[in-house]
Amino acid sequence: MGSHSEPLGPGESIAVLVPTGALGAGVRREHVAAGLAMAPDAIACDAGSTDSGPAYLATGRPKYSRSAVKADLTILMLAQAEAGVPLLIGSCGTSGCDPALDWTLDIALEIAAEHGLSPRIALLRSEQDPEVLMAKARAGRVRPLAPHTEAPPELFGSCDHIVALMGPEPYIAALDAGADIVLGGRTTDTAVLAAVPLRRGAGAGAAWHAGKIGECGGLCTRRSREGGVMIRVGADSFEVEPLSATNACDPHSVSSHMLYENADPFLLTEPGGVLDVREATYEALDDRRVRVRGSVFRPQPYTMKLEGAAGGPFQTVTLVGIQDPEVLAELDRFVAQMEGLMRRRLEEVIPGLGAEAISLRPYGWNAVSGETPPPGTPPPREVGLMLVSTGADQATATQIAKTCNPLLFHMPLNPETELPSYAFPFSPAEIERGQVYEFRLNHVVEVDDPLELVRVAFVQAGAR
């Protein structure tokens, strides 16, 4: 299974079956079967993201359930064994840190034992040693990304876990060493799909662009939730086709995916360069398939994005439901008045708390945006008013919530009115949600070699 040393010739392509946008989000057995009938050269998909916040990296715990990941991975491992092509999974366990990667490996070994499979599994570890990164920072080889403005060496020691986003090179190295399945730590979504085409001689522009378009599976199709896609990558173009017989791609659905999670719809920065699609063209081959030409990959000095997260303070949540029409007609005044009374009461009872100690969020009004609705907006029929209390420890957070409880329960809109009672959905009213987590790193680190910050290990499934 050595690397292809020559570029692909005219008409040649490398096919990658992309079954889903995220392992654990759902893989359809019939769609994978349809993909296998198209003779893929590899199966690849992503399994992680920072979309759902820093908790998964800080704790090493996955976003999706073990049962959901096992169900998807079972289908893919059986498909890999049937087709005899490599299976690549990027950003295992949501965050791609070492505990998340080990969690995914445990599931893979369990599946192998249950189904009599014996793949050679490569593990690509991209969790970082803070001391190594501190040395890089001192040498001026770590740069901040917005909104960060600096990279002090001590910042790295404050993180619970740090990962560096890998490019395709570690996957290629693992396949060259005989891996059947590659379980990767944190990886760019694009790289895990581009790895096999690049290894087999596909054009860099076509491979990177195909990886970007296919990264979320069916999101580049007309019916975004209906299965995955097949990407076929050649020397100077690629094609995209849905796995589902009832789905379709068109030039709009394919080209628009460059807007997804990308600040610039024409330029995409990756570890070793920038994908430039300003001259790309999108052609409908039929009512299902699209061909893309003209993508260019412009090499640059190799950098890896760093993500770091850690635990912070603790929170307690209290929710009350309000249907009083007079309150709802003046909700902004009501919430501002309640917050002011709460802060005064807290200063009396627990002095020294900062402004972040409480946050009131009226769901059903403006809790999502935080913006004041425009004049003339009709009052809602009801709201769920959420109090978020934040303290240095759980006990303090809960004491803040308990101190605010009487106001949340009984505060009238106007002092002269009778004491109201709003509706707590739970008893006790306080819900302790535990520690709050935060991202502390959004930087890039310069490396001399794509494998410099990656540790590769192999496990033989089914070995006695």
CSV table of C-alpha atoms in Angstrom, one decimal:
chain,number,residue,atom,x,y,z
A,1,MET,CA,0.0,0.0,0.0
A,2,GLY,CA,2.9,2.4,-0.8
A,3,SER,CA,2.5,6.0,-1.9
A,4,HIS,CA,1.8,6.7,-5.5
A,5,SER,CA,5.0,8.3,-6.8
A,6,GLU,CA,3.6,9.6,-10.1
A,7,PRO,CA,0.8,12.2,-10.6
A,8,LEU,CA,-2.5,10.8,-11.8
A,9,GLY,CA,-2.9,10.7,-15.6
A,10,PRO,CA,-5.8,12.0,-17.7
A,11,GLY,CA,-9.1,10.4,-16.7
A,12,GLU,CA,-7.7,8.8,-13.5
A,13,SER,CA,-9.1,9.6,-10.1
A,14,ILE,CA,-9.1,8.6,-6.5
A,15,ALA,CA,-12.5,7.9,-4.9
A,16,VAL,CA,-13.1,8.6,-1.2
A,17,LEU,CA,-16.4,7.5,0.4
A,18,VAL,CA,-17.5,10.2,3.0
A,19,PRO,CA,-20.3,8.6,4.9
A,20,THR,CA,-21.2,11.4,7.3
A,21,GLY,CA,-20.1,14.8,8.5
A,22,ALA,CA,-19.3,13.5,12.0
A,23,LEU,CA,-18.9,10.0,13.4
A,24,GLY,CA,-21.7,9.5,15.8
A,25,ALA,CA,-24.2,11.8,14.0
A,26,GLY,CA,-25.5,8.9,12.0
A,27,VAL,CA,-24.3,6.6,9.2
A,28,ARG,CA,-26.8,4.8,7.0
A,29,ARG,CA,-25.9,1.2,6.2
A,30,GLU,CA,-27.6,1.4,2.8
A,31,HIS,CA,-25.8,4.5,1.8
A,32,VAL,CA,-22.4,3.0,2.7
A,33,ALA,CA,-23.4,-0.1,0.7
A,34,ALA,CA,-24.2,2.1,-2.3
A,35,GLY,CA,-20.8,3.8,-1.8
A,36,LEU,CA,-19.0,0.5,-1.8
A,37,ALA,CA,-20.6,-0.4,-5.1
A,38,MET,CA,-18.9,2.7,-6.5
A,39,ALA,CA,-15.4,1.1,-5.8
A,40,PRO,CA,-13.9,3.6,-3.4
A,41,ASP,CA,-10.2,3.8,-2.7
A,42,ALA,CA,-10.8,4.9,0.9
A,43,ILE,CA,-13.4,5.7,3.5
A,44,ALA,CA,-12.9,8.9,5.5
A,45,CYS,CA,-14.8,11.2,7.8
A,46,ASP,CA,-14.4,13.7,10.6
A,47,ALA,CA,-15.4,13.0,14.2
A,48,GLY,CA,-14.7,16.3,16.0
A,49,SER,CA,-15.3,20.0,16.2
A,50,THR,CA,-15.1,23.1,18.5
A,51,ASP,CA,-18.6,24.0,17.5
A,52,SER,CA,-20.1,23.0,20.8
A,53,GLY,CA,-17.6,24.8,23.0
A,54,PRO,CA,-14.5,24.2,25.1
A,55,ALA,CA,-15.9,21.6,27.6
A,56,TYR,CA,-15.0,18.6,25.3
A,57,LEU,CA,-11.4,19.5,25.0
A,58,ALA,CA,-11.0,20.6,28.6
A,59,THR,CA,-12.5,17.4,30.0
A,60,GLY,CA,-11.5,14.9,27.2
A,61,ARG,CA,-15.1,13.7,27.1
A,62,PRO,CA,-16.9,13.3,23.8
A,63,LYS,CA,-20.0,15.1,22.6
A,64,TYR,CA,-21.8,12.1,21.1
A,65,SER,CA,-22.8,9.0,23.1
A,66,ARG,CA,-20.7,5.9,23.0
A,67,SER,CA,-23.7,4.0,21.6
A,68,ALA,CA,-24.0,6.4,18.7
A,69,VAL,CA,-20.3,6.3,17.8
A,70,LYS,CA,-20.2,2.5,18.1
A,71,ALA,CA,-23.2,2.1,15.8
A,72,ASP,CA,-21.6,4.3,13.1
A,73,LEU,CA,-18.1,2.9,13.6
A,74,THR,CA,-19.4,-0.7,13.3
A,75,ILE,CA,-20.8,0.0,9.9
A,76,LEU,CA,-17.6,1.6,8.7
A,77,MET,CA,-15.3,-1.0,10.1
A,78,LEU,CA,-17.3,-3.8,8.5
A,79,ALA,CA,-17.3,-1.8,5.2
A,80,GLN,CA,-13.5,-1.4,5.5
A,81,ALA,CA,-13.0,-5.1,6.0
A,82,GLU,CA,-15.3,-5.9,3.1
A,83,ALA,CA,-13.7,-3.5,0.6
A,84,GLY,CA,-10.1,-3.8,1.8
A,85,VAL,CA,-9.6,-0.1,1.6
A,86,PRO,CA,-8.3,2.2,4.4
A,87,LEU,CA,-10.6,3.8,6.9
A,88,LEU,CA,-9.6,7.3,8.2
A,89,ILE,CA,-11.3,9.0,11.1
A,90,GLY,CA,-10.2,12.5,12.1
A,91,SER,CA,-10.5,14.4,15.4
A,92,CYS,CA,-11.7,11.3,17.3
A,93,GLY,CA,-13.9,11.8,20.3
A,94,THR,CA,-14.9,15.4,19.4
A,95,SER,CA,-11.7,17.1,20.7
A,96,GLY,CA,-9.0,14.8,19.4
A,97,CYS,CA,-7.1,14.9,22.7
A,98,ASP,CA,-5.5,11.8,24.0
A,99,PRO,CA,-8.3,10.6,26.3
A,100,ALA,CA,-10.8,11.1,23.4
A,101,LEU,CA,-8.6,9.1,21.0
A,102,ASP,CA,-8.2,6.3,23.5
A,103,TRP,CA,-12.0,6.3,24.0
A,104,THR,CA,-12.5,5.8,20.3
A,105,LEU,CA,-9.8,3.1,20.1
A,106,ASP,CA,-11.6,1.2,22.9
A,107,ILE,CA,-14.8,1.2,20.9
A,108,ALA,CA,-12.9,0.1,17.7
A,109,LEU,CA,-11.3,-2.8,19.6
A,110,GLU,CA,-14.6,-3.8,21.0
A,111,ILE,CA,-16.2,-3.8,17.5
A,112,ALA,CA,-13.3,-5.9,16.2
A,113,ALA,CA,-13.7,-8.5,18.9
A,114,GLU,CA,-17.4,-8.8,18.4
A,115,HIS,CA,-17.2,-9.2,14.6
A,116,GLY,CA,-14.0,-11.2,14.3
A,117,LEU,CA,-12.0,-8.3,12.6
A,118,SER,CA,-8.3,-7.9,12.9
A,119,PRO,CA,-7.3,-4.5,11.3
A,120,ARG,CA,-4.0,-2.9,12.0
A,121,ILE,CA,-4.9,0.4,13.6
A,122,ALA,CA,-2.8,3.5,13.7
A,123,LEU,CA,-3.2,6.1,16.4
A,124,LEU,CA,-2.2,9.7,15.6
A,125,ARG,CA,-1.7,11.6,18.8
A,126,SER,CA,-1.8,15.4,18.5
A,127,GLU,CA,-2.1,16.4,22.1
A,128,GLN,CA,0.7,18.7,23.0
A,129,ASP,CA,3.2,19.0,25.9
A,130,PRO,CA,2.9,22.5,27.3
A,131,GLU,CA,6.7,22.6,27.9
A,132,VAL,CA,7.4,22.1,24.2
A,133,LEU,CA,5.0,24.8,23.3
A,134,MET,CA,6.4,27.2,25.9
A,135,ALA,CA,9.8,26.7,24.3
A,136,LYS,CA,8.3,27.4,20.8
A,137,ALA,CA,6.7,30.5,22.2
A,138,ARG,CA,10.0,31.8,23.7
A,139,ALA,CA,11.6,31.2,20.3
A,140,GLY,CA,8.9,33.3,18.6
A,141,ARG,CA,7.3,30.4,16.8
A,142,VAL,CA,3.8,30.7,18.2
A,143,ARG,CA,1.5,33.4,16.9
A,144,PRO,CA,-2.0,34.4,18.1
A,145,LEU,CA,-5.1,34.3,16.1
A,146,ALA,CA,-8.0,36.7,16.6
A,147,PRO,CA,-9.2,37.6,19.2
A,148,HIS,CA,-6.0,36.8,21.0
A,149,THR,CA,-3.2,39.3,20.7
A,150,GLU,CA,-0.2,37.6,22.4
A,151,ALA,CA,1.2,34.2,23.2
A,152,PRO,CA,2.9,34.4,26.6
A,153,PRO,CA,4.7,31.1,27.4
A,154,GLU,CA,2.8,30.7,30.7
A,155,LEU,CA,-0.5,30.5,28.8
A,156,PHE,CA,0.2,26.9,27.8
A,157,GLY,CA,0.6,25.6,31.4
A,158,SER,CA,-2.9,27.0,32.2
A,159,CYS,CA,-4.6,24.6,29.8
A,160,ASP,CA,-6.0,21.2,30.8
A,161,HIS,CA,-5.5,19.9,27.3
A,162,ILE,CA,-3.9,21.3,24.2
A,163,VAL,CA,-4.1,19.9,20.6
A,164,ALA,CA,-2.5,20.8,17.4
A,165,LEU,CA,-4.5,20.4,14.2
A,166,MET,CA,-2.8,17.9,11.9
A,167,GLY,CA,-2.6,18.0,8.2
A,168,PRO,CA,-2.7,14.9,5.9
A,169,GLU,CA,1.0,13.9,6.3
A,170,PRO,CA,0.5,11.8,9.5
A,171,TYR,CA,-2.3,9.9,7.8
A,172,ILE,CA,-0.1,9.3,4.7
A,173,ALA,CA,2.7,8.1,7.0
A,174,ALA,CA,0.4,5.7,8.8
A,175,LEU,CA,-0.9,4.2,5.6
A,176,ASP,CA,2.6,3.9,4.2
A,177,ALA,CA,3.4,1.9,7.4
A,178,GLY,CA,0.6,-0.6,6.7
A,179,ALA,CA,-2.4,0.8,8.6
A,180,ASP,CA,-5.9,-0.5,7.7
A,181,ILE,CA,-7.6,2.0,10.0
A,182,VAL,CA,-6.2,5.4,11.1
A,183,LEU,CA,-7.7,7.0,14.2
A,184,GLY,CA,-6.5,10.6,14.3
A,185,GLY,CA,-6.3,13.1,17.0
A,186,ARG,CA,-7.3,16.7,16.2
A,187,THR,CA,-7.1,17.2,12.5
A,188,THR,CA,-8.4,19.8,10.1
A,189,ASP,CA,-11.7,18.6,8.7
A,190,THR,CA,-10.3,18.9,5.1
A,191,ALA,CA,-7.0,17.0,5.7
A,192,VAL,CA,-8.5,13.7,6.6
A,193,LEU,CA,-10.4,13.6,3.3
A,194,ALA,CA,-7.5,14.9,1.2
A,195,ALA,CA,-4.9,12.5,2.6
A,196,VAL,CA,-5.5,9.5,0.4
A,197,PRO,CA,-5.9,11.4,-2.9
A,198,LEU,CA,-2.7,13.3,-2.1
A,199,ARG,CA,-0.9,10.1,-1.3
A,200,ARG,CA,-2.0,8.6,-4.6
A,201,GLY,CA,-0.9,11.4,-6.8
A,202,ALA,CA,-4.0,13.6,-7.1
A,203,GLY,CA,-3.6,17.3,-7.7
A,204,ALA,CA,-3.1,19.3,-4.5
A,205,GLY,CA,-5.7,22.0,-5.4
A,206,ALA,CA,-8.3,19.4,-6.4
A,207,ALA,CA,-7.6,17.2,-3.3
A,208,TRP,CA,-7.8,20.1,-0.8
A,209,HIS,CA,-10.9,21.6,-2.4
A,210,ALA,CA,-12.7,18.2,-2.6
A,211,GLY,CA,-11.8,17.6,1.1
A,212,LYS,CA,-13.4,21.0,2.0
A,213,ILE,CA,-16.6,20.3,0.0
A,214,GLY,CA,-17.0,16.8,1.3
A,215,GLU,CA,-16.0,17.5,5.0
A,216,CYS,CA,-19.6,17.6,6.2
A,217,GLY,CA,-20.9,14.7,4.1
A,218,GLY,CA,-24.3,15.5,2.7
A,219,LEU,CA,-24.2,19.2,3.6
A,220,CYS,CA,-22.9,19.9,0.0
A,221,THR,CA,-26.0,18.3,-1.4
A,222,ARG,CA,-29.6,19.5,-2.0
A,223,ARG,CA,-30.9,17.3,0.9
A,224,SER,CA,-28.2,18.0,3.4
A,225,ARG,CA,-29.3,15.4,6.0
A,226,GLU,CA,-29.7,12.6,3.5
A,227,GLY,CA,-26.5,10.6,3.7
A,228,GLY,CA,-22.9,11.2,2.6
A,229,VAL,CA,-21.1,11.7,-0.6
A,230,MET,CA,-18.4,10.2,-2.9
A,231,ILE,CA,-15.6,12.5,-4.0
A,232,ARG,CA,-13.5,11.5,-7.0
A,233,VAL,CA,-10.3,13.5,-7.2
A,234,GLY,CA,-8.1,13.7,-10.3
A,235,ALA,CA,-5.1,15.7,-11.4
A,236,ASP,CA,-6.8,19.0,-12.0
A,237,SER,CA,-10.5,18.4,-11.0
A,238,PHE,CA,-12.8,16.5,-8.8
A,239,GLU,CA,-16.4,15.3,-8.8
A,240,VAL,CA,-19.0,15.1,-6.0
A,241,GLU,CA,-21.9,12.6,-6.0
A,242,PRO,CA,-24.4,11.8,-3.2
A,243,LEU,CA,-24.5,8.2,-1.8
A,244,SER,CA,-28.3,8.3,-1.6
A,245,ALA,CA,-30.1,7.5,-4.9
A,246,THR,CA,-32.8,10.1,-4.0
A,247,ASN,CA,-30.3,13.0,-3.3
A,248,ALA,CA,-28.4,15.3,-5.7
A,249,CYS,CA,-25.6,17.8,-6.0
A,250,ASP,CA,-25.8,20.9,-8.1
A,251,PRO,CA,-23.3,23.7,-8.7
A,252,HIS,CA,-24.9,25.9,-6.1
A,253,SER,CA,-25.0,23.3,-3.3
A,254,VAL,CA,-21.4,22.4,-3.9
A,255,SER,CA,-19.9,25.9,-4.4
A,256,SER,CA,-21.7,27.3,-1.4
A,257,HIS,CA,-20.0,25.0,1.0
A,258,MET,CA,-16.9,27.1,0.7
A,259,LEU,CA,-18.8,29.6,2.9
A,260,TYR,CA,-19.2,27.1,5.7
A,261,GLU,CA,-17.0,27.8,8.7
A,262,ASN,CA,-14.7,29.9,6.6
A,263,ALA,CA,-14.0,33.7,6.9
A,264,ASP,CA,-13.2,33.9,3.2
A,265,PRO,CA,-15.3,32.0,0.6
A,266,PHE,CA,-12.4,31.8,-1.8
A,267,LEU,CA,-9.4,31.2,0.4
A,268,LEU,CA,-9.0,28.4,3.0
A,269,THR,CA,-5.9,28.2,5.2
A,270,GLU,CA,-4.6,24.8,5.9
A,271,PRO,CA,-1.4,23.6,7.7
A,272,GLY,CA,0.9,23.7,4.7
A,273,GLY,CA,-0.7,26.4,2.5
A,274,VAL,CA,-3.8,28.1,1.3
A,275,LEU,CA,-6.5,26.7,-1.0
A,276,ASP,CA,-7.4,29.3,-3.6
A,277,VAL,CA,-10.7,28.7,-5.4
A,278,ARG,CA,-11.2,32.2,-7.0
A,279,GLU,CA,-10.8,30.7,-10.5
A,280,ALA,CA,-12.7,27.5,-9.8
A,281,THR,CA,-15.6,26.5,-12.0
A,282,TYR,CA,-18.6,24.2,-11.1
A,283,GLU,CA,-20.2,22.1,-13.8
A,284,ALA,CA,-23.3,19.9,-13.5
A,285,LEU,CA,-22.4,16.6,-15.2
A,286,ASP,CA,-26.0,15.4,-14.8
A,287,ASP,CA,-28.8,15.8,-12.3
A,288,ARG,CA,-26.7,14.3,-9.5
A,289,ARG,CA,-23.0,15.0,-10.0
A,290,VAL,CA,-20.9,18.1,-10.1
A,291,ARG,CA,-17.4,18.5,-11.5
A,292,VAL,CA,-15.1,21.3,-10.1
A,293,ARG,CA,-12.0,22.6,-12.0
A,294,GLY,CA,-9.5,25.4,-11.4
A,295,SER,CA,-8.7,25.0,-7.7
A,296,VAL,CA,-5.1,25.9,-6.7
A,297,PHE,CA,-3.2,25.0,-3.5
A,298,ARG,CA,-0.5,27.6,-2.7
A,299,PRO,CA,2.2,26.2,-0.4
A,300,GLN,CA,3.3,28.3,2.6
A,301,PRO,CA,5.5,27.7,5.6
A,302,TYR,CA,4.0,24.8,7.7
A,303,THR,CA,2.0,25.8,10.7
A,304,MET,CA,-0.5,23.9,12.9
A,305,LYS,CA,-3.4,25.6,14.7
A,306,LEU,CA,-3.4,25.2,18.5
A,307,GLU,CA,-6.5,24.7,20.6
A,308,GLY,CA,-6.3,24.8,24.4
A,309,ALA,CA,-9.0,24.7,27.0
A,310,ALA,CA,-9.3,24.6,30.8
A,311,GLY,CA,-11.9,24.6,33.6
A,312,GLY,CA,-13.0,27.9,35.1
A,313,PRO,CA,-15.6,28.9,37.7
A,314,PHE,CA,-18.8,27.0,38.5
A,315,GLN,CA,-22.4,27.7,37.7
A,316,THR,CA,-25.9,27.1,39.0
A,317,VAL,CA,-29.0,27.6,36.8
A,318,THR,CA,-32.5,28.5,37.9
A,319,LEU,CA,-35.5,28.7,35.5
A,320,VAL,CA,-38.9,30.3,36.1
A,321,GLY,CA,-41.8,30.4,33.7
A,322,ILE,CA,-43.8,33.7,33.3
A,323,GLN,CA,-47.2,34.2,31.6
A,324,ASP,CA,-48.3,37.4,33.3
A,325,PRO,CA,-49.4,39.7,30.4
A,326,GLU,CA,-48.5,42.9,32.3
A,327,VAL,CA,-45.0,41.7,32.9
A,328,LEU,CA,-44.6,40.4,29.3
A,329,ALA,CA,-45.8,43.8,28.0
A,330,GLU,CA,-42.8,45.5,29.8
A,331,LEU,CA,-40.3,42.7,29.8
A,332,ASP,CA,-37.2,44.7,29.3
A,333,ARG,CA,-38.1,46.9,32.3
A,334,PHE,CA,-39.0,43.9,34.4
A,335,VAL,CA,-35.7,42.1,33.7
A,336,ALA,CA,-33.6,45.3,34.3
A,337,GLN,CA,-35.5,45.9,37.6
A,338,MET,CA,-35.0,42.4,38.8
A,339,GLU,CA,-31.3,42.4,38.0
A,340,GLY,CA,-30.8,45.6,39.9
A,341,LEU,CA,-32.6,44.3,42.9
A,342,MET,CA,-30.7,41.0,42.8
A,343,ARG,CA,-27.3,42.8,42.6
A,344,ARG,CA,-28.2,45.0,45.6
A,345,ARG,CA,-29.3,42.0,47.6
A,346,LEU,CA,-26.2,40.0,46.7
A,347,GLU,CA,-24.0,42.9,47.8
A,348,GLU,CA,-25.7,42.8,51.2
A,349,VAL,CA,-25.4,39.1,51.6
A,350,ILE,CA,-22.3,38.0,49.7
A,351,PRO,CA,-20.3,41.2,49.2
A,352,GLY,CA,-17.4,41.4,46.7
A,353,LEU,CA,-19.0,39.5,43.8
A,354,GLY,CA,-18.2,40.7,40.4
A,355,ALA,CA,-20.6,41.7,37.6
A,356,GLU,CA,-20.3,38.1,36.2
A,357,ALA,CA,-22.0,36.6,39.3
A,358,ILE,CA,-25.5,36.7,37.7
A,359,SER,CA,-27.0,36.8,34.2
A,360,LEU,CA,-30.7,36.9,33.4
A,361,ARG,CA,-31.8,35.5,30.1
A,362,PRO,CA,-35.4,35.7,29.0
A,363,TYR,CA,-35.9,32.8,26.6
A,364,GLY,CA,-38.8,33.6,24.3
A,365,TRP,CA,-37.8,37.2,24.0
A,366,ASN,CA,-34.1,38.0,23.4
A,367,ALA,CA,-32.0,35.4,25.2
A,368,VAL,CA,-30.4,34.0,22.1
A,369,SER,CA,-29.3,37.3,20.5
A,370,GLY,CA,-29.0,39.5,23.7
A,371,GLU,CA,-30.3,42.4,21.6
A,372,THR,CA,-33.3,44.6,22.4
A,373,PRO,CA,-36.1,43.8,20.0
A,374,PRO,CA,-37.1,46.6,17.7
A,375,PRO,CA,-39.9,49.0,18.7
A,376,GLY,CA,-43.3,47.6,18.0
A,377,THR,CA,-42.3,43.9,18.6
A,378,PRO,CA,-45.4,42.3,20.1
A,379,PRO,CA,-45.0,40.8,23.6
A,380,PRO,CA,-44.4,37.1,23.8
A,381,ARG,CA,-47.1,34.7,25.1
A,382,GLU,CA,-44.7,33.4,27.8
A,383,VAL,CA,-41.0,33.4,28.6
A,384,GLY,CA,-38.7,31.2,30.5
A,385,LEU,CA,-36.5,33.5,32.6
A,386,MET,CA,-33.2,31.8,33.3
A,387,LEU,CA,-30.9,33.0,36.1
A,388,VAL,CA,-27.3,31.9,35.6
A,389,SER,CA,-25.2,32.2,38.8
A,390,THR,CA,-21.4,32.0,38.6
A,391,GLY,CA,-19.0,31.5,41.5
A,392,ALA,CA,-15.5,30.4,42.3
A,393,ASP,CA,-16.9,27.1,43.5
A,394,GLN,CA,-20.2,25.2,43.2
A,395,ALA,CA,-21.3,26.1,46.7
A,396,THR,CA,-20.9,29.8,46.0
A,397,ALA,CA,-22.7,29.6,42.7
A,398,THR,CA,-25.6,27.9,44.4
A,399,GLN,CA,-25.7,30.3,47.3
A,400,ILE,CA,-25.9,33.2,44.8
A,401,ALA,CA,-28.9,31.4,43.1
A,402,LYS,CA,-30.6,30.8,46.5
A,403,THR,CA,-30.1,34.4,47.5
A,404,CYS,CA,-31.8,35.5,44.3
A,405,ASN,CA,-34.6,33.0,44.5
A,406,PRO,CA,-37.2,35.1,46.3
A,407,LEU,CA,-36.9,37.9,43.7
A,408,LEU,CA,-37.0,35.4,40.8
A,409,PHE,CA,-40.2,33.8,42.3
A,410,HIS,CA,-42.1,36.8,43.6
A,411,MET,CA,-40.9,40.2,42.2
A,412,PRO,CA,-43.8,42.3,40.9
A,413,LEU,CA,-43.6,44.6,38.0
A,414,ASN,CA,-44.8,47.5,40.1
A,415,PRO,CA,-44.3,47.9,43.9
A,416,GLU,CA,-48.0,48.7,44.5
A,417,THR,CA,-49.3,45.4,43.0
A,418,GLU,CA,-49.9,42.2,44.9
A,419,LEU,CA,-47.1,39.7,45.3
A,420,PRO,CA,-47.1,37.4,42.2
A,421,SER,CA,-45.9,33.8,42.0
A,422,TYR,CA,-44.1,32.6,38.9
A,423,ALA,CA,-43.7,29.0,37.9
A,424,PHE,CA,-40.6,27.0,38.8
A,425,PRO,CA,-40.5,23.8,36.7
A,426,PHE,CA,-38.3,22.0,39.2
A,427,SER,CA,-38.0,21.5,42.9
A,428,PRO,CA,-35.4,22.3,44.2
A,429,ALA,CA,-35.3,25.2,41.8
A,430,GLU,CA,-31.5,25.4,41.6
A,431,ILE,CA,-29.7,23.1,39.1
A,432,GLU,CA,-26.0,22.8,39.7
A,433,ARG,CA,-24.4,22.5,36.3
A,434,GLY,CA,-20.8,22.2,37.5
A,435,GLN,CA,-17.7,23.8,36.2
A,436,VAL,CA,-17.6,26.2,33.3
A,437,TYR,CA,-14.9,25.7,30.6
A,438,GLU,CA,-13.1,28.2,28.4
A,439,PHE,CA,-10.8,28.2,25.4
A,440,ARG,CA,-7.5,29.7,26.2
A,441,LEU,CA,-5.5,29.0,23.0
A,442,ASN,CA,-6.4,30.1,19.5
A,443,HIS,CA,-2.9,30.3,18.0
A,444,VAL,CA,-0.7,28.7,15.3
A,445,VAL,CA,2.7,27.1,15.9
A,446,GLU,CA,5.5,26.9,13.3
A,447,VAL,CA,7.0,23.5,12.7
A,448,ASP,CA,9.9,22.2,10.7
A,449,ASP,CA,8.2,18.9,9.8
A,450,PRO,CA,4.5,18.0,9.6
A,451,LEU,CA,5.2,15.0,11.9
A,452,GLU,CA,7.2,17.0,14.5
A,453,LEU,CA,4.3,17.4,17.0
A,454,VAL,CA,2.6,14.1,16.2
A,455,ARG,CA,3.1,10.8,17.9
A,456,VAL,CA,2.2,7.6,15.9
A,457,ALA,CA,1.5,4.2,17.5
A,458,PHE,CA,0.0,1.0,16.1
A,459,VAL,CA,-2.4,-1.5,17.6
A,460,GLN,CA,-3.2,-4.9,16.1
A,461,ALA,CA,-6.9,-5.6,16.7
A,462,GLY,CA,-7.7,-9.3,17.4
A,463,ALA,CA,-4.1,-10.0,18.5
A,464,ARG,CA,-3.8,-12.7,21.2
